[in-house]
Coordinates of C-alpha atoms and ligand atoms in Angstrom, one line a residue:
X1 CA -15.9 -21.5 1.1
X2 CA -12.7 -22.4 0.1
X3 CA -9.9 -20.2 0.5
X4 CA -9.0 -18.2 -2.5
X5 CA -5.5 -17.3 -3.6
X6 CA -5.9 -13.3 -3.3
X7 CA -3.7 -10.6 -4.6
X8 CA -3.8 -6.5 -4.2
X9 CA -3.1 -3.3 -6.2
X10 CA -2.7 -0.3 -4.0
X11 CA -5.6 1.5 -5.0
X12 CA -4.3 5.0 -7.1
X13 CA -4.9 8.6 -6.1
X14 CA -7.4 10.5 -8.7
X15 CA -5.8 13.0 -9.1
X16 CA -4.4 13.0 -12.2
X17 CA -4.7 10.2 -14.9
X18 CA -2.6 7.1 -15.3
X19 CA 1.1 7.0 -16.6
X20 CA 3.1 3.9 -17.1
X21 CA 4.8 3.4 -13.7
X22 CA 0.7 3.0 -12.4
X23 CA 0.2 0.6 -15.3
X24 CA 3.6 -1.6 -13.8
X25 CA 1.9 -2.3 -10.7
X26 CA -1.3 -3.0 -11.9
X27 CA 0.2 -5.5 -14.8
X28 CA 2.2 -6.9 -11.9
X29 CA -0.5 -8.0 -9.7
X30 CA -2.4 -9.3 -12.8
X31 CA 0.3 -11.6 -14.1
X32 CA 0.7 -13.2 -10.8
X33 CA -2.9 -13.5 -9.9
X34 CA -3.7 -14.9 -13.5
X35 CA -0.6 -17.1 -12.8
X36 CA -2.7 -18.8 -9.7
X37 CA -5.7 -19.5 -11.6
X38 CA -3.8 -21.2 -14.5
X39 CA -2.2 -23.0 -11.6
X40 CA -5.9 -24.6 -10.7
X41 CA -6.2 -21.9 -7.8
X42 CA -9.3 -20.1 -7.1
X43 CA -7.8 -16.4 -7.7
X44 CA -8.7 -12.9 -6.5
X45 CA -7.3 -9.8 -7.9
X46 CA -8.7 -6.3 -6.1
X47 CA -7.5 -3.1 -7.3
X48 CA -9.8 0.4 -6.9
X49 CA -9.1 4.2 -6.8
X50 CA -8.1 6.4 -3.5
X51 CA -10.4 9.3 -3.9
X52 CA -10.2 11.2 -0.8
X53 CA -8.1 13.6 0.8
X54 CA -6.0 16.7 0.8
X55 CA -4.2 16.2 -2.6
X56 CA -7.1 15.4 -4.2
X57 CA -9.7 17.7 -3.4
X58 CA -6.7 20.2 -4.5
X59 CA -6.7 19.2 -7.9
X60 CA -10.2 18.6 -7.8
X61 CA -10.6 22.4 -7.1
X62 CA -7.3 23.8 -8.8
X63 CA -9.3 22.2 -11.8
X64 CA -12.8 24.8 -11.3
X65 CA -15.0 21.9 -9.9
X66 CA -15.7 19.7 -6.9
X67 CA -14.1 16.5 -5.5
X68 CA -16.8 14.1 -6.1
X69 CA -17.3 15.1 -9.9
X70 CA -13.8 14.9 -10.3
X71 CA -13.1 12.1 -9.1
X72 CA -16.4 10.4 -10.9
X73 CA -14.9 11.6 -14.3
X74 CA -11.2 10.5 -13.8
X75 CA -12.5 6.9 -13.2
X76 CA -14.7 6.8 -15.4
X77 CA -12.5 8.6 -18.1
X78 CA -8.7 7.0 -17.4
X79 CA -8.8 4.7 -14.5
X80 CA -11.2 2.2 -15.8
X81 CA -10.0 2.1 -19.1
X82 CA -6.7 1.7 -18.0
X83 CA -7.9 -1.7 -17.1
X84 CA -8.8 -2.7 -20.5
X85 CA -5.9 -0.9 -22.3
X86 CA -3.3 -3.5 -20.2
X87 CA -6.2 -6.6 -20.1
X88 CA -6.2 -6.8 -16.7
X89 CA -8.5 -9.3 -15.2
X90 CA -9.6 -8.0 -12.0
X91 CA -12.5 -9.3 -9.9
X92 CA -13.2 -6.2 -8.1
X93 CA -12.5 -2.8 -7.9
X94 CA -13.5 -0.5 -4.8
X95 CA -13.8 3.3 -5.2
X96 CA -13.0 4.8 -1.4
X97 CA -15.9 7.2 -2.0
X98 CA -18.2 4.0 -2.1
X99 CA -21.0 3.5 0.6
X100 CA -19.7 0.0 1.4
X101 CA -16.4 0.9 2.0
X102 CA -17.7 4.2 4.1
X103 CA -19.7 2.1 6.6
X104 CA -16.9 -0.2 6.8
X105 CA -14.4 2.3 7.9
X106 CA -16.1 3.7 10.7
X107 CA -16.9 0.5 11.6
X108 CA -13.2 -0.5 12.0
X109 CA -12.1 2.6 13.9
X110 CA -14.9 2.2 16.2
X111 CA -14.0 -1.2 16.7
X112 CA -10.0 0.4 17.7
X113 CA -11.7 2.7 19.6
X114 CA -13.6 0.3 21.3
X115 CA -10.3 -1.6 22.3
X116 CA -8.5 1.1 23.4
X117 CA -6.1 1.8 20.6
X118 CA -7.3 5.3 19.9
X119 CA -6.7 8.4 21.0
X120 CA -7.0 12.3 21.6
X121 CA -3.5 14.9 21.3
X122 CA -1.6 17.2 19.4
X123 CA 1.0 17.0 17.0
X124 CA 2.9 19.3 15.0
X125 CA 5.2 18.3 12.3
X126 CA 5.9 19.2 8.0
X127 CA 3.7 17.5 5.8
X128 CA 4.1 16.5 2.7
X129 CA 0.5 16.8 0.4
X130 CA 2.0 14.8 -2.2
X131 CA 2.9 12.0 -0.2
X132 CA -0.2 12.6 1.9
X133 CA 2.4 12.2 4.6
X134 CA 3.8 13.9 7.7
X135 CA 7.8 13.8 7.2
X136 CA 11.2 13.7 9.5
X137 CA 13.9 15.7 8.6
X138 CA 15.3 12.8 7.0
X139 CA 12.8 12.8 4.6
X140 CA 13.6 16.0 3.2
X141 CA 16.3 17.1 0.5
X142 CA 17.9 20.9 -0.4
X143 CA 15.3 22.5 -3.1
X144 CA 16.4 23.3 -6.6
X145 CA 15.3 26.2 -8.9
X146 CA 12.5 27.8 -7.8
X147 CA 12.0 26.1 -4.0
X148 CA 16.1 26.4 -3.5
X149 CA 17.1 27.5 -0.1
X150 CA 14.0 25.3 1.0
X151 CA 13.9 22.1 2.6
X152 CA 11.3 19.8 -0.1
X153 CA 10.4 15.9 0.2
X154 CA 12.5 13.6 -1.8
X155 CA 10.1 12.1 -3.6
X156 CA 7.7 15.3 -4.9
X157 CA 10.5 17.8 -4.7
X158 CA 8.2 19.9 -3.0
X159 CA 8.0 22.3 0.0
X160 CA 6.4 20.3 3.3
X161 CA 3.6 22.4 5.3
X162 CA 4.1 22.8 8.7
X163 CA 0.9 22.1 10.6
X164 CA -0.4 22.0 14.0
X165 CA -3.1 19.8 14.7
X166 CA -5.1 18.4 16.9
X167 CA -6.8 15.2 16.4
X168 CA -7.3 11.3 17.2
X169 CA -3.6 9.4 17.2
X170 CA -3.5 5.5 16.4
X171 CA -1.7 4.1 19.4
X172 CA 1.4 2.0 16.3
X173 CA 4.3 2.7 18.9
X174 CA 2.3 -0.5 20.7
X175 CA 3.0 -2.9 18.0
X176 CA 6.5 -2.2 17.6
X177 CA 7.8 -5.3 19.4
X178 CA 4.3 -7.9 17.7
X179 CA 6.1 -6.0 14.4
X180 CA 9.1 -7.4 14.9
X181 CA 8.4 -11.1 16.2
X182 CA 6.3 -10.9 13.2
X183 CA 9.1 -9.9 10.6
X184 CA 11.4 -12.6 12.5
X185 CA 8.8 -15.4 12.2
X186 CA 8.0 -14.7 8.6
X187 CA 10.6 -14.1 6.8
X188 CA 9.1 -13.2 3.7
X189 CA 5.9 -10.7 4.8
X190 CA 7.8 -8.4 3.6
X191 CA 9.8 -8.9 0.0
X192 CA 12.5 -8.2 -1.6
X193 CA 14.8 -8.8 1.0
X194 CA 16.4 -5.2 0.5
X195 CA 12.5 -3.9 1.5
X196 CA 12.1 -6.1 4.2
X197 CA 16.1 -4.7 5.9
X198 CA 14.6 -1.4 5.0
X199 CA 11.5 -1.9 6.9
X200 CA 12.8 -3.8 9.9
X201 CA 15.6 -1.0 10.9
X202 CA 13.0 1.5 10.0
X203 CA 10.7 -0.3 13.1
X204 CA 13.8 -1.1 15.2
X205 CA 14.5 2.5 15.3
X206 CA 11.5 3.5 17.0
X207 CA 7.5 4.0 16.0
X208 CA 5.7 7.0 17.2
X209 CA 2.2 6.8 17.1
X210 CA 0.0 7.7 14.1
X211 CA -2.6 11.1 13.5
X212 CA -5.4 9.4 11.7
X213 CA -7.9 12.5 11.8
X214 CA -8.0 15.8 10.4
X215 CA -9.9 18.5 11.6
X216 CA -12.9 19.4 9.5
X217 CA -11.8 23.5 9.6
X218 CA -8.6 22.7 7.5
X219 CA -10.7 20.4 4.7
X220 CA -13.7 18.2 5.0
X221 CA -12.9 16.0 2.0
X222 CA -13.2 12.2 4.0
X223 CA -14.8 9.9 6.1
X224 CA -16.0 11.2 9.2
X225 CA -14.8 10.2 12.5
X226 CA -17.9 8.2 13.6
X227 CA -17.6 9.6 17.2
X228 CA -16.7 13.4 16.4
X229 CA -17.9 14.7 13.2
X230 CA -15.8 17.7 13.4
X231 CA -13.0 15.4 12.2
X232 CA -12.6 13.4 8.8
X233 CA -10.4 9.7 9.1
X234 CA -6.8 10.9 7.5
X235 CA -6.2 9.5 4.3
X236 CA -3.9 6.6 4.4
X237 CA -5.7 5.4 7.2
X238 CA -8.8 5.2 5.0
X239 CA -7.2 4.0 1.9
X240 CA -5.5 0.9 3.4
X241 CA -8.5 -0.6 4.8
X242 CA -9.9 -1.1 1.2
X243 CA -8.3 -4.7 1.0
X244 CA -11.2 -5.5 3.9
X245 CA -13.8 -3.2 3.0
X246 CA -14.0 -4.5 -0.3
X247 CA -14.1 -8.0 0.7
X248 CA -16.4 -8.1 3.3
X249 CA -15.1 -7.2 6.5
X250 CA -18.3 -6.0 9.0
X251 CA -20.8 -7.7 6.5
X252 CA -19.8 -11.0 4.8
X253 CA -17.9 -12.7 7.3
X254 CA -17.6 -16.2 5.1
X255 CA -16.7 -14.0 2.5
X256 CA -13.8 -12.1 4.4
X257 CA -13.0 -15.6 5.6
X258 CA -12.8 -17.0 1.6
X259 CA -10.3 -14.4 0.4
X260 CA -8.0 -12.9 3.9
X261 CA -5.2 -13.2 4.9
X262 CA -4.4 -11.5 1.3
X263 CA -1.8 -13.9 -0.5
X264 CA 0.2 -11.2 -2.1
X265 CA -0.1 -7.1 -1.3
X266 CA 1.8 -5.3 -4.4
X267 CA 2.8 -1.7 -3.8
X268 CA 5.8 0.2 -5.3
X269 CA 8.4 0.8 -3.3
X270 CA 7.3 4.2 -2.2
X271 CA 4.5 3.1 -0.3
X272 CA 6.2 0.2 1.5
X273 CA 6.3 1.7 4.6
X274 CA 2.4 2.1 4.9
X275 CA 1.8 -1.3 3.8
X276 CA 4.4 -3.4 6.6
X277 CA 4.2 -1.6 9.2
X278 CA 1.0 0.7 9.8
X279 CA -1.5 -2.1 8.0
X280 CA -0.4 -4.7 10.0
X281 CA -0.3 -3.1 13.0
X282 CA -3.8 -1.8 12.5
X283 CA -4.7 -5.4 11.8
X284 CA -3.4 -6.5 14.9
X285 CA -5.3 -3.9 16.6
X286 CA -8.4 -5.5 15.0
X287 CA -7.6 -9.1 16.4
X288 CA -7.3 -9.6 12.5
X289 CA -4.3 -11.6 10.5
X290 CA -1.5 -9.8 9.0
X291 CA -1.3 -10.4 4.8
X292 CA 1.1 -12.7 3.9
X293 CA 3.3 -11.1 2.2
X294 CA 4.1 -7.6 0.9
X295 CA 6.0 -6.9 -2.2
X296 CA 7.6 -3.9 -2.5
X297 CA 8.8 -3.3 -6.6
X298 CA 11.2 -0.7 -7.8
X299 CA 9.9 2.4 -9.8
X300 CA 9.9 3.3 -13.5
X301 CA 13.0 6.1 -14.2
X302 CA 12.9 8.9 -16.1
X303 CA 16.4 10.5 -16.1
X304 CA 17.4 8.6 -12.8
X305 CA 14.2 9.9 -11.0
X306 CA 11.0 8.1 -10.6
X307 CA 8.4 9.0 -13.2
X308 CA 5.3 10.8 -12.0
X309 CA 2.5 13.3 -13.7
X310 CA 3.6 16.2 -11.7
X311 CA 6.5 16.4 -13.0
X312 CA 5.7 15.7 -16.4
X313 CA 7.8 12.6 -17.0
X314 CA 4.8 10.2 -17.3
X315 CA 4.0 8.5 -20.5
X316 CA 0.2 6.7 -20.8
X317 CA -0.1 3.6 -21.5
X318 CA -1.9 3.6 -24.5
X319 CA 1.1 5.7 -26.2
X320 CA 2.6 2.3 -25.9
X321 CA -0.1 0.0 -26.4
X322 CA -1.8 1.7 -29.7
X323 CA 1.5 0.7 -30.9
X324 CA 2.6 -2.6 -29.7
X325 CA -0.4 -4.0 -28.6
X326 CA -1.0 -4.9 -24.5
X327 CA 0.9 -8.4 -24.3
X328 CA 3.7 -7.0 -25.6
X329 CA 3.5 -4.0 -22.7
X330 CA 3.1 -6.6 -20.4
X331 CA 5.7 -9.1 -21.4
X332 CA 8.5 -5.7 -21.9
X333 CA 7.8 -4.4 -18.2
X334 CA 7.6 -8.0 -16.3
X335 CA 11.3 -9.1 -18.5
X336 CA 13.4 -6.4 -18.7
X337 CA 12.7 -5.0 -14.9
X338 CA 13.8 -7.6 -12.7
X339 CA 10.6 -7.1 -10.3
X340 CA 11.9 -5.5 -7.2
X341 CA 14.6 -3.3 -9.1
X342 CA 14.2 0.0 -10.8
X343 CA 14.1 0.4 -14.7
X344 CA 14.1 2.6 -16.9
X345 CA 11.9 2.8 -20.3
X346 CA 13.4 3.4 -23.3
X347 CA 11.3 3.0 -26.9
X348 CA 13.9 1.4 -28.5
X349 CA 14.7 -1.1 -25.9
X350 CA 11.1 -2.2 -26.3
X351 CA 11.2 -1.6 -29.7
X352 CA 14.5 -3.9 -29.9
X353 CA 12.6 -6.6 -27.5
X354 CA 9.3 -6.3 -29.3
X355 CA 11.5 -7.5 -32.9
X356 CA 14.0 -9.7 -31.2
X357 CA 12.1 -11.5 -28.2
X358 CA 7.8 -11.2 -29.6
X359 CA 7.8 -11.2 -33.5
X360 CA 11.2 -13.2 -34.3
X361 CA 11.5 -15.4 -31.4
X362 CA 8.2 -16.7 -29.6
X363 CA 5.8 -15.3 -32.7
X364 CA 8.1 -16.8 -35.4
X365 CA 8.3 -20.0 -33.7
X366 CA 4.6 -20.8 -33.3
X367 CA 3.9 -19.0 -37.3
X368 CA 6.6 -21.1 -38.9
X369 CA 5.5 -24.6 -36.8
X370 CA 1.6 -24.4 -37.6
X371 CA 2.5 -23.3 -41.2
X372 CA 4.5 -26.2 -41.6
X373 CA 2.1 -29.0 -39.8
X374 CA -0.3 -27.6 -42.3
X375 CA 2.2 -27.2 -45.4
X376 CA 3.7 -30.7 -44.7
X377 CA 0.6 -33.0 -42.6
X378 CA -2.2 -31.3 -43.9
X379 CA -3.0 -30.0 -40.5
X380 CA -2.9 -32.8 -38.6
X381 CA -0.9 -32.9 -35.6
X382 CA 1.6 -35.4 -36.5
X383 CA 2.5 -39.0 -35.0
X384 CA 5.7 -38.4 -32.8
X385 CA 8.0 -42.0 -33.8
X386 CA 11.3 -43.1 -32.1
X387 CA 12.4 -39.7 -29.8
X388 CA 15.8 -39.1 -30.7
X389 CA 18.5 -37.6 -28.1
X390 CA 17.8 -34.0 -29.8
X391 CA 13.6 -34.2 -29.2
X392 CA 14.5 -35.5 -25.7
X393 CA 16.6 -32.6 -25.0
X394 CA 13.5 -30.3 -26.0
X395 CA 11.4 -32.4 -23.6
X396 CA 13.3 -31.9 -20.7
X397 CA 14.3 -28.1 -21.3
X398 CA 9.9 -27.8 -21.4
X399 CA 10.0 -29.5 -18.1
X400 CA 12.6 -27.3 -16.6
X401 CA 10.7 -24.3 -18.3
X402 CA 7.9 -25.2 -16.2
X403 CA 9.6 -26.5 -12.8
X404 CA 12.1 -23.0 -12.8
X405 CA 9.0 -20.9 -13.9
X406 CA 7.0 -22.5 -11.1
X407 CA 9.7 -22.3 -8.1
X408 CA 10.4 -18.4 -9.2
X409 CA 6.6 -17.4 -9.7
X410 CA 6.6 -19.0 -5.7
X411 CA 9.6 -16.0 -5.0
X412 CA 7.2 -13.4 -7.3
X413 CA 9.9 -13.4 -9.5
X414 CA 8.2 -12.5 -12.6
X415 CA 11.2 -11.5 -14.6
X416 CA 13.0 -14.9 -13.4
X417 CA 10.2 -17.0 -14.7
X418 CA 9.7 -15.8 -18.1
X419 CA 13.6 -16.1 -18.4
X420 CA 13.1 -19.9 -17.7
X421 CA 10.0 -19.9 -20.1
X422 CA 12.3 -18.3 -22.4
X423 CA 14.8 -21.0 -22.3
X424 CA 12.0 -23.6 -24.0
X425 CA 11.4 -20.8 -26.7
X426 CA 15.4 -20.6 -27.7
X427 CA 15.5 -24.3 -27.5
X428 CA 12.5 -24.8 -30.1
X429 CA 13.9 -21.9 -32.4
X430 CA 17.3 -24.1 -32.4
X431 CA 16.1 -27.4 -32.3
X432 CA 14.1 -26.6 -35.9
X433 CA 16.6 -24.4 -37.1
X434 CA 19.8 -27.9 -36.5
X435 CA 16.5 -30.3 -37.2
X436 CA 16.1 -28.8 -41.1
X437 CA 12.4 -30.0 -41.1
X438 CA 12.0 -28.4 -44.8
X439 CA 15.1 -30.8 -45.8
X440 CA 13.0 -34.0 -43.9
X441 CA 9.9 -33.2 -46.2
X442 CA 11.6 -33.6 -49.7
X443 CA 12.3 -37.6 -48.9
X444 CA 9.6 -40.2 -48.3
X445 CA 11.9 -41.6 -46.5
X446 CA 12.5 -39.6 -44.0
X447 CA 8.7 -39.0 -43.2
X448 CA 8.5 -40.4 -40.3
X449 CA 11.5 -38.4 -38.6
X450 CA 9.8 -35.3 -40.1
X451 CA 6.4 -36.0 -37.9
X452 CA 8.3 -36.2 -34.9
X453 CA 10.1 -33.0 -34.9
X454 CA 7.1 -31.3 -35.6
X455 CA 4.9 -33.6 -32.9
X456 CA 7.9 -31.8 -30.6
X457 CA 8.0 -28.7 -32.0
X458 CA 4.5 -27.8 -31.6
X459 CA 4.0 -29.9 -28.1
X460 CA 6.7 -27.4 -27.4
X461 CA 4.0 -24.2 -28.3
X462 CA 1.7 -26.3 -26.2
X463 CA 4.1 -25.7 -23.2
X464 CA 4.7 -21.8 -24.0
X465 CA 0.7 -21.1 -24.5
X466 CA 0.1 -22.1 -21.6
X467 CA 3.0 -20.8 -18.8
X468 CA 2.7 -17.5 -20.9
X469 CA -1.2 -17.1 -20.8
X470 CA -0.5 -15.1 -17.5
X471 CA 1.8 -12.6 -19.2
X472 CA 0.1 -12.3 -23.2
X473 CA -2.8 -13.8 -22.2
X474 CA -4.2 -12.4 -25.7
X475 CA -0.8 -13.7 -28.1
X476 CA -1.7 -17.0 -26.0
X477 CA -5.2 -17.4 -26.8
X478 CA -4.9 -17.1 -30.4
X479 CA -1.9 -19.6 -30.3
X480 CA -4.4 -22.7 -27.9
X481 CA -7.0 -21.4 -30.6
X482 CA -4.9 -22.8 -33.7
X483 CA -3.2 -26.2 -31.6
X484 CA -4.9 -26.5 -28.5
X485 CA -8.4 -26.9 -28.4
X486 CA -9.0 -29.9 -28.9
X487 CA -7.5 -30.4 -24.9
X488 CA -10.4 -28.0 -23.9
X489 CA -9.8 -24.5 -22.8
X490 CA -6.3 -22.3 -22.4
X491 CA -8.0 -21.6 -18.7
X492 CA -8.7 -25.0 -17.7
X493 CA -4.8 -26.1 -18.6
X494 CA -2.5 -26.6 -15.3
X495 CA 0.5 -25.0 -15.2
X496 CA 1.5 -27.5 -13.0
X497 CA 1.3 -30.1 -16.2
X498 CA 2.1 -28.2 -18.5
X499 CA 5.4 -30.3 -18.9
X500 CA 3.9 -33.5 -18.9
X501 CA 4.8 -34.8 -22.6
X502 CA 2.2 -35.8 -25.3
X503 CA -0.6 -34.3 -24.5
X504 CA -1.6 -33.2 -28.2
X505 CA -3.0 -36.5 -29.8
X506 CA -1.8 -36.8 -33.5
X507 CA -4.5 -36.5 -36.0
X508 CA -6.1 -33.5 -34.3
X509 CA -6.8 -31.1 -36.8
X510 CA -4.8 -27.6 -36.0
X511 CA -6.0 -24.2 -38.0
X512 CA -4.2 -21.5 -39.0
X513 CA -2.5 -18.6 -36.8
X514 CA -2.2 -15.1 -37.7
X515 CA 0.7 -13.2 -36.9
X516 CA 1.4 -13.3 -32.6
X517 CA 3.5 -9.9 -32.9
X518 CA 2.4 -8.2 -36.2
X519 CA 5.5 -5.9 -37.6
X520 CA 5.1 -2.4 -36.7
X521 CA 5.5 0.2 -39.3
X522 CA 8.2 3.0 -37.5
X523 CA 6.6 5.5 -35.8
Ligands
LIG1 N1 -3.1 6.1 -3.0 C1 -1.8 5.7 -2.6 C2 -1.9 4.2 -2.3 C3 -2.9 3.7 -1.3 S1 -2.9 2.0 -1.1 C4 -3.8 1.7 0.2 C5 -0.8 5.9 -3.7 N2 -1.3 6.1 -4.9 S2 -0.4 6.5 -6.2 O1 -1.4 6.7 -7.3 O2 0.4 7.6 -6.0 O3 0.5 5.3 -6.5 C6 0.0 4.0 -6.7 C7 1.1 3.0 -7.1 O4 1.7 3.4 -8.3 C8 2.2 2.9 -6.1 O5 2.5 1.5 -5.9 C9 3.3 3.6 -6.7 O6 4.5 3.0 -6.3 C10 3.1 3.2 -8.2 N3 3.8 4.1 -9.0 C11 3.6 5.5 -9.2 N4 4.7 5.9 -10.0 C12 5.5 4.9 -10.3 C13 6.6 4.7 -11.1 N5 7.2 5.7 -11.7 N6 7.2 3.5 -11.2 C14 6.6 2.4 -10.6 N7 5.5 2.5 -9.9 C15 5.0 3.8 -9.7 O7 0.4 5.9 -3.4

């Protein structure tokens, strides 16, 4: 089997149910998986739910009932739907709770055991529930309101626990130096570069080794230790190996082999830690490859903090999309967050996008072109005559589109190549707006100019359909539906073509297009 481009979402706690910062990441991952396929890759996107541990089984019982109804409800309820409220295309999606994923786990700690990477001792230290994460003092802030005068952890602004336990370590303070060679030799494993400083002083400074069992007196909610069933496997531990349990690893070797190392790991920047230096350590342990890269993006803000459930900043996703539609949630968080930065959300920044950038630039553009190869050629794609300096200029700001689109996508950066997609949309809006093609159509005479700026203009929305299918893959569809087809399907169009002039063939019959980015009444 050939080897598949293959992208990750961390998989989400169940705790509560989604809020937009959860709907970034998955959107993310989506774009640039869908971007490989239209690129002619085989592409893989995995996301899932992390169902056990501490934090969950609290809410689970804070909320009158038990873990494994809870957590069947949420996804069924709010995680999978979230799927369908942002159109992602995912090809999998593993629940940690699953039997395949179970076997697989104990399969992989055995297999650490086995090679002498695991084991037995005490540790004491705080931990933080939310975080589902022991702490260092450096972790911690000063408390406000009702936890002042306590030390909390910066990101919850909760109290740590302080426990003592005694339970199975991971031996990570083994692969500090294989970390580093590893960080120096590939330069971009871990991405952006700020997250990759971050995470090579972070290993320089020292690793201690890693608790990855709990004792079964304290909570039982987890895989058990397949060696001591008085212990469960701790719940980060658990969690990361999803990208291999889901894929194969311990029963579909060729399968494993088709889709790992993963291409690109997306996590926010909260979780970076987990995802360069414990997973690929514990790969190493495992005689496995290391992903290739791991991005860590910036969080959604609310008030200069990120947004999260608990503390009731979070917005769902569908408050947005009910309104302006999921390629327009899509296309606000992937341009106006540079991917890698923090942003915050404001309604009437997407509001002002969704008017400026969706319905009068891109959706205006392709309404007023198709309604005037109809008005003017009867819907026939016009025959393109003697290309003038202008229509050249529109041909080579499509191939530059597509080239700067291309070399950012290969940087994952998102934001950077729908600015250079962008570029071809402003070009076409001016090019017909200096072009005058209404004035053209009132002289015989100038007929034949008139078919070549609309040839240009709407082998121009051939261009745009196509690099923006990964981000409005829905605005896109319609848009190939009206000009395109005749070339065969959106999903069978190479990116990598894309700029490659004249494809339309004059006399192809084009049909009509609703409204891209419908105006929406004020809410
Ligand atoms: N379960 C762990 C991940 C395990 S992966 C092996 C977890 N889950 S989470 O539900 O808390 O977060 C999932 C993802 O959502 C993380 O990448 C996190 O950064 C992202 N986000 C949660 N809130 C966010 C914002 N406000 N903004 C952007 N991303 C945010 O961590």
């Amino acid at each position: 089997m050939p080897k598949s481009f293959y992208v990750t979402t961390p998989i989400f706690y169940v705790n509560d149910a989604p809020h937009i910062g959860h709907a970034y990441t998955e959107v993310a991952a989506d774009v640039i998986t869908r971007w490989h396929r239209q690129r002619g890759d085989s592409s893989f996107l995995l996301t899932g739910t992390d169902e056990h541990g501490e934090k969950v089984l609290r809410t689970a019982l804070g909320n009158n009932t038990d873990p494994k109804a809870w957590t069947d409800r949420l996804v069924k309820d709010s995680w999978l739907p979230l799927l369908e409220t942002i159109d992602v295309d995912n090809q999998d999606f593993i629940r940690t709770t699953e039997e395949r994923h179970k076997v697989a786990v104990q399969k992989f700690l055995k297999q650490l055991l086995d090679a002498g990477h695991i084991y037995q001792g005490s540790f004491e230290g705080n931990y933080c529930v939310g975080c589902e994460e022991y702490k260092n003092e450096s972790d911690l802030i000063d408390g406000s309101g009702e936890f002042e005068g306590q030390r909390v952890c910066a990101i919850h602004s909760k109290p740590v626990e302080q426990l003592n336990e005694n339970n199975y370590f991971f031996k990570l303070s083994h692969f500090q130096d294989r970390l580093l060679e590893h960080y120096e030799k590939n330069p971009t494993f871990v991405q952006p570069e700020s997250a990759r400083n971050e995470v090579v002083s972070f290993v320089r400074s020292g690793l201690s080794d890693l608790s990855i069992s709990r004792s079964k007196e304290r909570f039982d909610w987890g895989i058990d230790i397949p060696w001591d069933t008085s212990h469960i496997t701790y719940v980060w531990f658990d969690a990361l190996l999803n990208y291999i349990t889901a894929i194969g690893y311990g029963t579909d070797e060729e399968k494993l082999h088709s889709l790992w190392p993963a291409d690109v790991q997306v996590v926010g920047k909260d979780i970076l830690r987990f995802h360069a230096v414990i997973w690929p350590a514990m790969l190493m342990a495992a005689g496995m490859e290391p992903p290739k890269q791991v991005f860590g993006h910036g969080w959604l803000l609310v008030g200069g903090e990120k947004m999260s459930k608990s503390k009731l900043t979070g917005i769902a996703p569908n408050e947005i999309t009910d309104v302006f539609g999921s390629d327009a949630f899509r296309y606000y968080f992937m341009k106006a967050i540079g991917f890698g930065s923090d942003g915050s959300f404001s309604w009437e920044d997407l509001s002002a996008r969704y008017t400026a950038e969706l319905a009068n630039g891109f959706g205006n553009l392709a309404s007023r072109t198709v309604a005037m190869v109809a008005r003017y050629f009867d819907s026939d794609i016009p025959q393109a005559n003697e290309y003038q300096p202008a229509d050249k200029q529109v041909q080579e700001v499509a191939a530059q589109a597509v080239s700067g689109a291309e070399a950012a996508m290969d940087r994952v950066a998102i934001h950077e190549a729908i600015a250079s997609t962008w570029k071809l949309v402003d070009e076409l809006n001016n090019y017909i707006t200096t072009q005058e093609p209404w004035v053209l159509a009132k002289e015989e005479s100038t007929r034949e100019r008139l078919g070549t700026v609309l040839y240009t203009s709407i082998e121009g929305l051939r261009v745009l359909a196509v690099l923006l299918a990964p981000v409005m893959p829905k605005a896109c569809e319609k848009l190939w539906a009206a000009i395109g087809s005749a070339l065969g399907e959106l999903s069978n169009q190479s990116i990598s073509e894309a700029g490659v002039w004249g494809q339309l063939t004059a006399g192809t019959k084009i049909s009509e297009l609703e409204a891209l980015f419908p105006r929406v009444e004020e809410k």
